[in-house]
Structure formats: structure tokens, C-alpha cells
Amino acid sequence: MTTSREIRLASRPRGWPTPDNFTLAETQLPSLSEGQVLVRNLFMSVDPYMRGRMNDVKSYVPPFQIGKALEGGAIGEVVESRANGLQRGDIVSSMFGWRDSFVSEARGLQRVDAKIQPLSAYLGILGMPGLTAWIGLKLVDVKAGDRVFLSGAAGAVGSVAGQLAKMRGCRVIGSAGSPDKINWLLHELGFDAAFNYKDGPVYDQLKRAAPDGIDVYFDNVGGEHLEAALSVFNVNGRIIACGGISGYNEEAPRPGPRNMMAFVSKRLTMKGFIVADWLSSMPEFLKEAGEQWSSGKLKMKETVVEGLEHAPQAFLDMLHGANTGKMIVQLG
Ligand code: NAP
């Protein structure tokens, strides 16, 4: 028998979640049956979509259950194996985050190349957020010369999407929530313009940053950002709806943009997507992004918090904007 710690959902939040919504518990792991492995997690991810799973609402992923361990992306090391194809020392990607160790069937785990360092990159730039950025740009058919605006630009998805748009020959404008983030976008990631949305109305700042309008909006935020983008769009503009984090902690949905007639007058189109529908594109994405990352063309940043016991706070801090690039919890 092995003991492991896990973070469970203690209660469902109303509005912003708090540490009381989580509890740390110990659990006994079963001994291995044939076909199973014991994995010790090294890193886990905290992501905005987990906020939606804390609500008792059916969505594209099922809600977390009160009293049960949370789930999410994790990278771990196999410490014992009774499964063909996986051996002690292998590094695997799983959805068994929010716990120190777990026992699982080997199927459902993906072995990853242990030479990639840091291994946490598989939870960010080379993982789900990176694929989200890549597929989002593809779905909105970004082309050289497009003026592309991204909200949440200094986060896990936005920072990759902005860099990829730049590599595709676009003019790239980003918004984020602190001066340090804006510096990073402008001086390290090569954005053409960037503004801190907390400095004043998004519309005024976007209009100044994009004097020739925008052709594409990569929306991670919704709300005021979406309304501002609609007003600044050029004719035939395209929106890729990736997320709406400005509303995730609202107790009731806010009214939508007041300027929806822009869709008609400017002949706009808007497409939503869920990255889980595009997992078969992972190899193609990794081929492009992996090469760009290892050659230094694609840059990443992580905000790393240590210890499973601090994972709830890391999640809450991410929702409040404490991360630059990907928010990671280091466990091993
Ligand atoms: P992230 O950007 O790394 O972290 C969340 C960031 O949101 C925070 O750092 C904060 O940065 C920003 N934020 C929080 N409240 C905000 C507000 N009221 N207005 C503007 N910005 C706010 O997270 P991520 O993983 O890359 O996800 C970004 C978005 O993509 C989220 O909406 C997420 O739900 C979505 N997403 C969608 C898919 C999909 O399949 N469609 C997949 C992954 C992610 P600031 O300091 O800049 O405020």
C-alpha cells in the first residue's frame, strides 16, 4: 500500500472561489494489478476551465464532485509498472493532476520524451495551451498582413498565439493586466503593440494601439474586450472565441456586447472551439512548435508554485492574474 495526498473539492464556490472550497486529504493507493502503473507526479497544471468544473453544471467536461479529488493535466514518473510498454523511469502525461501519486491503467497515459526540459513544458507551450493557440489561429485562418488582437496575451495560450501570429507575418497587438506583462510582450515576445487593460477603457487603448483597425480577434477574455474589438474591427473581420475569463467568476452572466450590429455592418464572423476536439492535431502542432521552441524562436515563461498543498492558491492566483505565461505547480 502506498499513501498519496490529493486535493478534493470541499464545496462549490458562488462567485470567486476561495481556499475553503478545497481540502487536502490522504488516501491509500491500491497495489498494482496486471496492466497498471504507479506514477509519482512531478508537475500539475491549474487552468481557467477548472473554474467551470467547480460549478454543478453540465458542460463539455463533467463537473468536479464534492468530496472527490479534482482532475487536470499532470506530468509524472512511473515508479512501478505491471503494464506492457511502460517501465520504471518513464515520464507520462495524464489527467490525474491534483495528487502526489496515482495508480492507473497504462492506456490513457501518454509517454513523453524525457529529454525535453523543463518537463512542465508539456503542460504549457508543448501541451494543451500550446495546441489551443495553434488550432485557434488555424481555425480563424490567420494570414500574413492580418492585424491580430489578442486578449489574455501574456497567459499560457495568448503568449503562444501571439508569437505564432507574428511568425505568420501578422501585426500583433496584445492586452494584459500588468506593466511587467506588457514589457514581456513588447520587448521579449516581439508584439507590435500592447496595453494594460487596467490603465483605462479597453476601447480607447485598443483604438490607439490599432490605428488601422483589426482583422482578427483571438478572444480569451470576453466582456469589455469583445465589445471593444467589435468597434475597432475592419470589414470582414474574424473572431476566434477561445475563452471568456472576465466572466468565469460572475454569479450571473453579464449582458453581452452592446454593439452586436457591428456583425452586420462589418460582415464579421465568429467561431468558437474546444481544444479537446482537436487532439488528433497534436503531432502536427508538436512538429512545428517543438522545432520553433528548441531553436529558440518560440519563447515561454512559467510561474511555478511548489507543493501540492499550495495548488489551490496557485489556481486562485492564476484567476487573479498572478501568472506570466503558464501557471505550474511543481510536485516532485
Ligand atoms: P492564462 O491566460 O495563462 O491565465 C489566466 C489569465 O487570465 C490571468 O493570468 C489573467 O491575466 C487573465 N484574466 C483574469 N481575469 C481577467 C479579466 N477580468 N480580464 C482580462 N484578463 C483576465 O490562462 P490560459 O490557460 O492561457 O487560458 C486563457 C483563456 O483561454 C481562458 O479564457 C481559457 O478558458 C481559454 N482556453 C480555452 C480553451 C479552448 O479549448 N477553447 C483551451 C484552453 C484555454 P491578466 O493579468 O492579463 O489579467
Short mmCIF file of C-alpha atoms and ligand atoms in Angstrom, two decimals:
data_model
loop_
_atom_site.label_atom_id
_atom_site.label_comp_id
_atom_site.label_asym_id
_atom_site.label_seq_id
_atom_site.Cartn_x
_atom_site.Cartn_y
_atom_site.Cartn_z
CA MET A 1 0.00 0.00 0.00
CA THR A 2 1.23 3.50 -0.86
CA THR A 3 -0.14 6.68 0.66
CA SER A 4 -0.80 9.70 -1.50
CA ARG A 5 -2.15 13.19 -0.87
CA GLU A 6 -4.85 14.72 -3.07
CA ILE A 7 -6.82 17.95 -3.31
CA ARG A 8 -10.58 17.45 -3.12
CA LEU A 9 -13.47 19.77 -3.85
CA ALA A 10 -14.85 20.72 -0.42
CA SER A 11 -17.70 22.95 -1.59
CA ARG A 12 -18.86 24.78 -4.70
CA PRO A 13 -18.00 28.48 -4.96
CA ARG A 14 -20.50 31.23 -5.61
CA GLY A 15 -18.63 33.92 -7.48
CA TRP A 16 -14.89 33.95 -6.81
CA PRO A 17 -13.58 30.66 -5.33
CA THR A 18 -11.67 30.73 -2.01
CA PRO A 19 -9.29 28.32 -0.25
CA ASP A 20 -12.31 26.94 1.70
CA ASN A 21 -13.59 25.35 -1.49
CA PHE A 22 -10.66 22.90 -1.40
CA THR A 23 -9.38 20.34 1.07
CA LEU A 24 -6.15 18.36 1.27
CA ALA A 25 -6.65 14.67 2.08
CA GLU A 26 -4.59 11.49 2.37
CA THR A 27 -5.60 8.37 0.54
CA GLN A 28 -4.29 4.80 0.24
CA LEU A 29 -3.41 3.67 -3.26
CA PRO A 30 -4.19 0.04 -4.17
CA SER A 31 -1.40 -2.37 -5.04
CA LEU A 32 -0.91 -2.82 -8.77
CA SER A 33 -2.99 -5.22 -10.83
CA GLU A 34 -1.81 -6.56 -14.17
CA GLY A 35 -1.74 -3.73 -16.76
CA GLN A 36 -1.41 -0.96 -14.16
CA VAL A 37 1.32 1.51 -13.21
CA LEU A 38 2.11 3.61 -10.15
CA VAL A 39 3.03 7.18 -11.12
CA ARG A 40 4.55 9.92 -8.96
CA ASN A 41 3.54 13.33 -10.27
CA LEU A 42 6.27 15.89 -10.94
CA PHE A 43 4.17 18.82 -12.21
CA MET A 44 0.47 19.63 -12.43
CA SER A 45 -1.46 22.29 -14.27
CA VAL A 46 -4.03 24.76 -12.99
CA ASP A 47 -6.22 26.07 -15.82
CA PRO A 48 -9.13 28.51 -16.18
CA TYR A 49 -11.53 25.77 -17.41
CA MET A 50 -11.31 24.16 -13.95
CA ARG A 51 -13.35 27.06 -12.58
CA GLY A 52 -16.28 25.92 -14.74
CA ARG A 53 -15.90 22.36 -13.46
CA MET A 54 -16.37 23.61 -9.88
CA ASN A 55 -19.99 24.52 -10.77
CA ASP A 56 -22.65 21.83 -10.76
CA VAL A 57 -23.41 22.45 -14.41
CA LYS A 58 -23.18 20.04 -17.30
CA SER A 59 -20.77 21.39 -19.90
CA TYR A 60 -18.23 19.98 -22.35
CA VAL A 61 -16.49 18.40 -19.33
CA PRO A 62 -18.34 16.95 -16.33
CA PRO A 63 -18.39 18.92 -13.05
CA PHE A 64 -15.98 18.04 -10.24
CA GLN A 65 -17.73 16.14 -7.44
CA ILE A 66 -17.78 17.36 -3.83
CA GLY A 67 -15.55 15.16 -1.65
CA LYS A 68 -13.71 13.75 -4.67
CA ALA A 69 -10.21 14.58 -5.91
CA LEU A 70 -10.00 17.23 -8.64
CA GLU A 71 -8.57 16.29 -12.03
CA GLY A 72 -6.33 18.01 -14.54
CA GLY A 73 -3.21 17.76 -16.63
CA ALA A 74 -0.09 16.36 -14.95
CA ILE A 75 3.37 15.05 -15.82
CA GLY A 76 4.73 12.23 -13.71
CA GLU A 77 7.31 9.47 -13.46
CA VAL A 78 6.44 5.78 -13.49
CA VAL A 79 7.79 4.30 -10.24
CA GLU A 80 6.37 0.79 -10.60
CA SER A 81 4.89 -0.95 -13.61
CA ARG A 82 2.93 -4.11 -14.34
CA ALA A 83 1.99 -2.82 -17.78
CA ASN A 84 3.49 -3.69 -21.16
CA GLY A 85 5.06 -0.69 -22.84
CA LEU A 86 5.69 1.37 -19.70
CA GLN A 87 8.62 0.89 -17.38
CA ARG A 88 10.02 2.42 -14.23
CA GLY A 89 11.52 5.84 -15.01
CA ASP A 90 9.25 6.59 -17.99
CA ILE A 91 7.71 10.06 -17.98
CA VAL A 92 3.99 10.18 -18.72
CA SER A 93 1.35 12.80 -19.27
CA SER A 94 -2.06 12.19 -17.67
CA MET A 95 -5.24 13.85 -16.45
CA PHE A 96 -4.50 12.74 -12.85
CA GLY A 97 -3.33 16.10 -11.53
CA TRP A 98 -4.15 17.50 -8.07
CA ARG A 99 -2.46 14.49 -6.33
CA ASP A 100 1.05 13.35 -5.49
CA SER A 101 0.75 9.82 -6.90
CA PHE A 102 -1.80 7.59 -8.59
CA VAL A 103 -2.40 4.06 -9.83
CA SER A 104 -3.84 3.75 -13.32
CA GLU A 105 -4.22 1.51 -16.31
CA ALA A 106 -1.43 2.29 -18.77
CA ARG A 107 -3.89 3.13 -21.51
CA GLY A 108 -4.92 6.75 -21.15
CA LEU A 109 -1.36 7.75 -20.24
CA GLN A 110 0.93 9.21 -22.89
CA ARG A 111 4.65 8.61 -22.63
CA VAL A 112 6.57 11.80 -23.41
CA ASP A 113 10.18 12.46 -24.39
CA ALA A 114 12.06 12.87 -21.09
CA LYS A 115 14.83 14.80 -22.83
CA ILE A 116 12.56 17.86 -23.11
CA GLN A 117 13.36 20.20 -20.21
CA PRO A 118 11.65 21.51 -18.24
CA LEU A 119 9.13 18.68 -18.37
CA SER A 120 6.45 21.19 -17.35
CA ALA A 121 6.59 22.47 -20.96
CA TYR A 122 4.23 19.57 -21.73
CA LEU A 123 1.58 21.34 -19.65
CA GLY A 124 2.08 24.66 -21.42
CA ILE A 125 3.80 25.55 -24.65
CA LEU A 126 4.06 21.90 -25.83
CA GLY A 127 0.75 20.82 -24.32
CA MET A 128 -2.92 21.71 -24.22
CA PRO A 129 -2.47 25.53 -24.08
CA GLY A 130 0.04 25.50 -26.96
CA LEU A 131 -2.25 23.35 -29.09
CA THR A 132 -5.14 25.70 -28.25
CA ALA A 133 -3.15 28.68 -29.54
CA TRP A 134 -2.10 26.86 -32.70
CA ILE A 135 -5.51 25.43 -33.58
CA GLY A 136 -7.25 28.72 -32.76
CA LEU A 137 -5.10 30.60 -35.28
CA LYS A 138 -5.70 27.87 -37.86
CA LEU A 139 -9.48 27.95 -37.41
CA VAL A 140 -9.56 31.72 -37.87
CA ASP A 141 -7.34 31.37 -40.96
CA VAL A 142 -4.71 33.87 -39.91
CA LYS A 143 -2.71 35.18 -42.89
CA ALA A 144 0.33 37.40 -43.39
CA GLY A 145 -0.66 41.04 -43.13
CA ASP A 146 -3.61 40.42 -40.77
CA ARG A 147 -3.81 42.79 -37.83
CA VAL A 148 -4.40 40.40 -34.92
CA PHE A 149 -5.57 41.46 -31.46
CA LEU A 150 -5.22 39.01 -28.55
CA SER A 151 -6.60 39.41 -25.04
CA GLY A 152 -5.04 37.43 -22.19
CA ALA A 153 -1.91 37.91 -24.27
CA ALA A 154 0.64 37.21 -21.52
CA GLY A 155 -1.01 33.94 -20.44
CA ALA A 156 -0.33 30.35 -21.47
CA VAL A 157 -2.50 30.39 -24.61
CA GLY A 158 -2.19 34.08 -25.52
CA SER A 159 1.61 34.24 -25.36
CA VAL A 160 1.94 31.30 -27.76
CA ALA A 161 -0.81 32.52 -30.09
CA GLY A 162 0.77 35.98 -30.29
CA GLN A 163 4.20 34.60 -31.15
CA LEU A 164 2.80 32.21 -33.77
CA ALA A 165 0.77 35.05 -35.34
CA LYS A 166 3.96 37.14 -35.50
CA MET A 167 5.76 34.24 -37.24
CA ARG A 168 2.92 34.11 -39.77
CA GLY A 169 3.61 37.71 -40.74
CA CYS A 170 0.80 39.42 -38.81
CA ARG A 171 0.82 42.72 -36.95
CA VAL A 172 0.16 41.64 -33.36
CA ILE A 173 -1.49 43.65 -30.60
CA GLY A 174 -1.94 42.26 -27.09
CA SER A 175 -3.65 43.22 -23.88
CA ALA A 176 -2.72 42.01 -20.40
CA GLY A 177 -3.06 43.08 -16.79
CA SER A 178 0.30 44.42 -15.53
CA PRO A 179 3.24 46.60 -16.67
CA ASP A 180 5.64 43.64 -16.39
CA LYS A 181 3.45 41.57 -18.66
CA ILE A 182 3.31 44.39 -21.21
CA ASN A 183 7.11 44.70 -21.11
CA TRP A 184 7.47 40.99 -21.73
CA LEU A 185 5.10 41.10 -24.73
CA LEU A 186 6.80 44.12 -26.29
CA HIS A 187 10.45 43.51 -25.52
CA GLU A 188 10.83 39.72 -25.45
CA LEU A 189 7.98 38.26 -27.49
CA GLY A 190 8.09 40.88 -30.25
CA PHE A 191 4.48 42.09 -30.13
CA ASP A 192 3.99 45.23 -32.24
CA ALA A 193 1.80 46.90 -29.61
CA ALA A 194 0.46 46.01 -26.17
CA PHE A 195 -1.52 47.73 -23.43
CA ASN A 196 -2.51 47.16 -19.82
CA TYR A 197 -6.30 46.87 -19.83
CA LYS A 198 -6.37 48.08 -16.22
CA ASP A 199 -4.99 51.50 -17.30
CA GLY A 200 -8.23 52.73 -18.90
CA PRO A 201 -11.14 51.77 -21.16
CA VAL A 202 -10.19 48.89 -23.44
CA TYR A 203 -11.79 50.60 -26.46
CA ASP A 204 -9.68 53.77 -26.10
CA GLN A 205 -6.45 51.81 -25.63
CA LEU A 206 -7.17 49.37 -28.46
CA LYS A 207 -8.04 52.20 -30.87
CA ARG A 208 -4.68 53.85 -30.10
CA ALA A 209 -2.77 50.56 -30.40
CA ALA A 210 -4.50 49.61 -33.67
CA PRO A 211 -4.90 52.84 -35.67
CA ASP A 212 -5.62 50.82 -38.85
CA GLY A 213 -8.21 48.61 -37.13
CA ILE A 214 -8.01 44.86 -36.56
CA ASP A 215 -8.80 41.92 -38.86
CA VAL A 216 -8.69 39.09 -36.29
CA TYR A 217 -9.54 38.97 -32.59
CA PHE A 218 -8.31 35.98 -30.52
CA ASP A 219 -10.70 36.25 -27.58
CA ASN A 220 -9.59 34.79 -24.25
CA VAL A 221 -11.49 37.26 -22.11
CA GLY A 222 -14.91 38.31 -23.48
CA GLY A 223 -16.83 41.19 -21.87
CA GLU A 224 -15.42 44.67 -22.39
CA HIS A 225 -12.59 43.31 -24.56
CA LEU A 226 -15.02 41.74 -27.02
CA GLU A 227 -17.13 44.88 -27.20
CA ALA A 228 -14.03 47.00 -27.87
CA ALA A 229 -12.83 44.60 -30.57
CA LEU A 230 -16.20 44.75 -32.36
CA SER A 231 -15.91 48.54 -32.50
CA VAL A 232 -12.37 48.50 -33.88
CA PHE A 233 -12.81 45.71 -36.46
CA ASN A 234 -12.23 46.23 -40.16
CA VAL A 235 -14.77 44.87 -42.67
CA ASN A 236 -14.80 41.05 -42.94
CA GLY A 237 -13.08 40.69 -39.54
CA ARG A 238 -12.91 37.26 -37.84
CA ILE A 239 -13.18 36.37 -34.17
CA ILE A 240 -11.92 33.13 -32.68
CA ALA A 241 -13.75 32.59 -29.39
CA CYS A 242 -11.32 30.72 -27.16
CA GLY A 243 -12.48 31.78 -23.68
CA GLY A 244 -14.22 34.43 -21.62
CA ILE A 245 -12.31 34.58 -18.35
CA SER A 246 -13.67 38.01 -17.41
CA GLY A 247 -17.00 36.29 -16.68
CA TYR A 248 -15.91 32.99 -15.09
CA ASN A 249 -16.40 34.23 -11.51
CA GLU A 250 -19.57 36.25 -12.10
CA GLU A 251 -22.55 34.92 -10.12
CA ALA A 252 -24.84 35.71 -13.05
CA PRO A 253 -23.88 36.27 -16.69
CA ARG A 254 -23.44 39.89 -17.69
CA PRO A 255 -25.30 41.27 -20.71
CA GLY A 256 -23.38 40.77 -23.96
CA PRO A 257 -21.73 43.45 -26.12
CA ARG A 258 -23.96 46.45 -26.86
CA ASN A 259 -22.62 46.79 -30.40
CA MET A 260 -23.67 43.50 -31.99
CA MET A 261 -24.79 45.39 -35.12
CA ALA A 262 -21.07 45.53 -35.95
CA PHE A 263 -21.50 41.90 -37.12
CA VAL A 264 -23.90 43.12 -39.77
CA SER A 265 -22.31 46.39 -40.81
CA LYS A 266 -18.76 44.98 -40.90
CA ARG A 267 -19.71 41.45 -42.11
CA LEU A 268 -17.92 39.82 -39.17
CA THR A 269 -17.71 36.11 -38.37
CA MET A 270 -17.12 34.44 -35.01
CA LYS A 271 -16.13 30.82 -34.36
CA GLY A 272 -15.86 29.01 -31.05
CA PHE A 273 -13.84 25.84 -30.44
CA ILE A 274 -12.79 23.37 -27.74
CA VAL A 275 -9.23 22.10 -27.97
CA ALA A 276 -10.27 18.58 -26.87
CA ASP A 277 -11.91 18.17 -30.31
CA TRP A 278 -8.51 18.70 -31.94
CA LEU A 279 -6.22 16.32 -30.04
CA SER A 280 -5.51 14.42 -33.26
CA SER A 281 -3.67 17.57 -34.46
CA MET A 282 -1.19 17.29 -31.57
CA PRO A 283 1.60 15.59 -33.62
CA GLU A 284 1.40 18.24 -36.37
CA PHE A 285 1.39 21.02 -33.77
CA LEU A 286 4.32 19.48 -31.88
CA LYS A 287 6.34 19.14 -35.06
CA GLU A 288 6.04 22.87 -35.76
CA ALA A 289 6.07 24.24 -32.21
CA GLY A 290 8.68 21.77 -30.92
CA GLU A 291 11.15 22.83 -33.60
CA GLN A 292 10.48 26.53 -33.06
CA TRP A 293 10.84 26.12 -29.31
CA SER A 294 14.07 24.13 -29.42
CA SER A 295 15.57 26.64 -31.90
CA GLY A 296 14.65 29.47 -29.51
CA LYS A 297 12.17 31.16 -31.89
CA LEU A 298 9.22 30.37 -29.64
CA LYS A 299 9.69 31.58 -26.09
CA MET A 300 7.93 30.57 -22.91
CA LYS A 301 7.67 31.71 -19.34
CA GLU A 302 6.25 29.87 -16.36
CA THR A 303 5.14 30.94 -12.91
CA VAL A 304 5.99 27.96 -10.71
CA VAL A 305 4.46 27.29 -7.29
CA GLU A 306 5.88 24.47 -5.19
CA GLY A 307 3.91 21.84 -3.30
CA LEU A 308 0.55 20.14 -3.70
CA GLU A 309 -0.73 21.94 -0.61
CA HIS A 310 -0.30 25.25 -2.48
CA ALA A 311 -2.10 24.11 -5.64
CA PRO A 312 -5.47 25.67 -4.66
CA GLN A 313 -3.78 29.02 -4.04
CA ALA A 314 -1.91 28.72 -7.35
CA PHE A 315 -5.26 28.18 -9.07
CA LEU A 316 -6.84 31.19 -7.32
CA ASP A 317 -3.79 33.34 -8.09
CA MET A 318 -3.94 32.35 -11.76
CA LEU A 319 -7.57 33.51 -11.91
CA HIS A 320 -6.40 36.84 -10.43
CA GLY A 321 -3.58 37.18 -12.99
CA ALA A 322 -0.52 36.28 -10.87
CA ASN A 323 0.97 34.17 -13.67
CA THR A 324 3.07 35.28 -16.60
CA GLY A 325 2.95 32.52 -19.20
CA LYS A 326 1.84 29.18 -17.76
CA MET A 327 0.93 28.69 -14.09
CA ILE A 328 2.55 25.41 -12.97
CA VAL A 329 2.56 23.55 -9.67
CA GLN A 330 5.76 21.59 -9.02
CA LEU A 331 5.14 18.41 -7.03
CA GLY A 332 8.16 16.16 -7.34
P1 NAP B 1 -3.82 32.17 -18.62
O1 NAP B 1 -4.04 33.27 -19.60
O2 NAP B 1 -2.47 31.59 -18.51
O3 NAP B 1 -4.27 32.63 -17.16
C1 NAP B 1 -5.45 33.34 -16.96
C2 NAP B 1 -5.21 34.84 -17.14
O4 NAP B 1 -6.46 35.49 -17.35
C3 NAP B 1 -4.66 35.53 -15.91
O5 NAP B 1 -3.27 35.41 -15.81
C4 NAP B 1 -5.13 36.98 -16.09
O6 NAP B 1 -4.08 37.73 -16.71
C5 NAP B 1 -6.29 36.86 -17.09
N1 NAP B 1 -7.52 37.42 -16.51
C6 NAP B 1 -8.14 37.07 -15.37
N2 NAP B 1 -9.25 37.83 -15.19
C7 NAP B 1 -9.31 38.69 -16.24
C8 NAP B 1 -10.20 39.73 -16.63
N3 NAP B 1 -11.28 40.04 -15.89
N4 NAP B 1 -9.95 40.40 -17.77
C9 NAP B 1 -8.86 40.11 -18.53
N5 NAP B 1 -7.98 39.14 -18.22
C10 NAP B 1 -8.21 38.43 -17.09
O7 NAP B 1 -4.86 31.02 -18.95
P2 NAP B 1 -4.88 30.14 -20.27
O8 NAP B 1 -4.81 28.72 -19.88
O9 NAP B 1 -3.92 30.67 -21.25
O10 NAP B 1 -6.36 30.40 -20.81
C11 NAP B 1 -6.68 31.63 -21.45
C12 NAP B 1 -8.11 31.56 -21.97
O11 NAP B 1 -8.24 30.54 -22.92
C13 NAP B 1 -9.14 31.28 -20.88
O12 NAP B 1 -10.32 32.00 -21.16
C14 NAP B 1 -9.39 29.79 -21.04
O13 NAP B 1 -10.66 29.41 -20.55
C15 NAP B 1 -9.29 29.67 -22.55
N6 NAP B 1 -8.96 28.34 -23.04
C16 NAP B 1 -9.80 27.80 -23.95
C17 NAP B 1 -9.54 26.57 -24.50
C18 NAP B 1 -10.47 26.02 -25.54
O14 NAP B 1 -10.39 24.82 -25.84
N7 NAP B 1 -11.32 26.84 -26.13
C19 NAP B 1 -8.41 25.84 -24.07
C20 NAP B 1 -7.54 26.44 -23.13
C21 NAP B 1 -7.83 27.69 -22.63
P3 NAP B 1 -4.04 39.36 -16.66
O15 NAP B 1 -3.00 39.71 -15.64
O16 NAP B 1 -3.67 39.71 -18.04
O17 NAP B 1 -5.40 39.82 -16.23
#
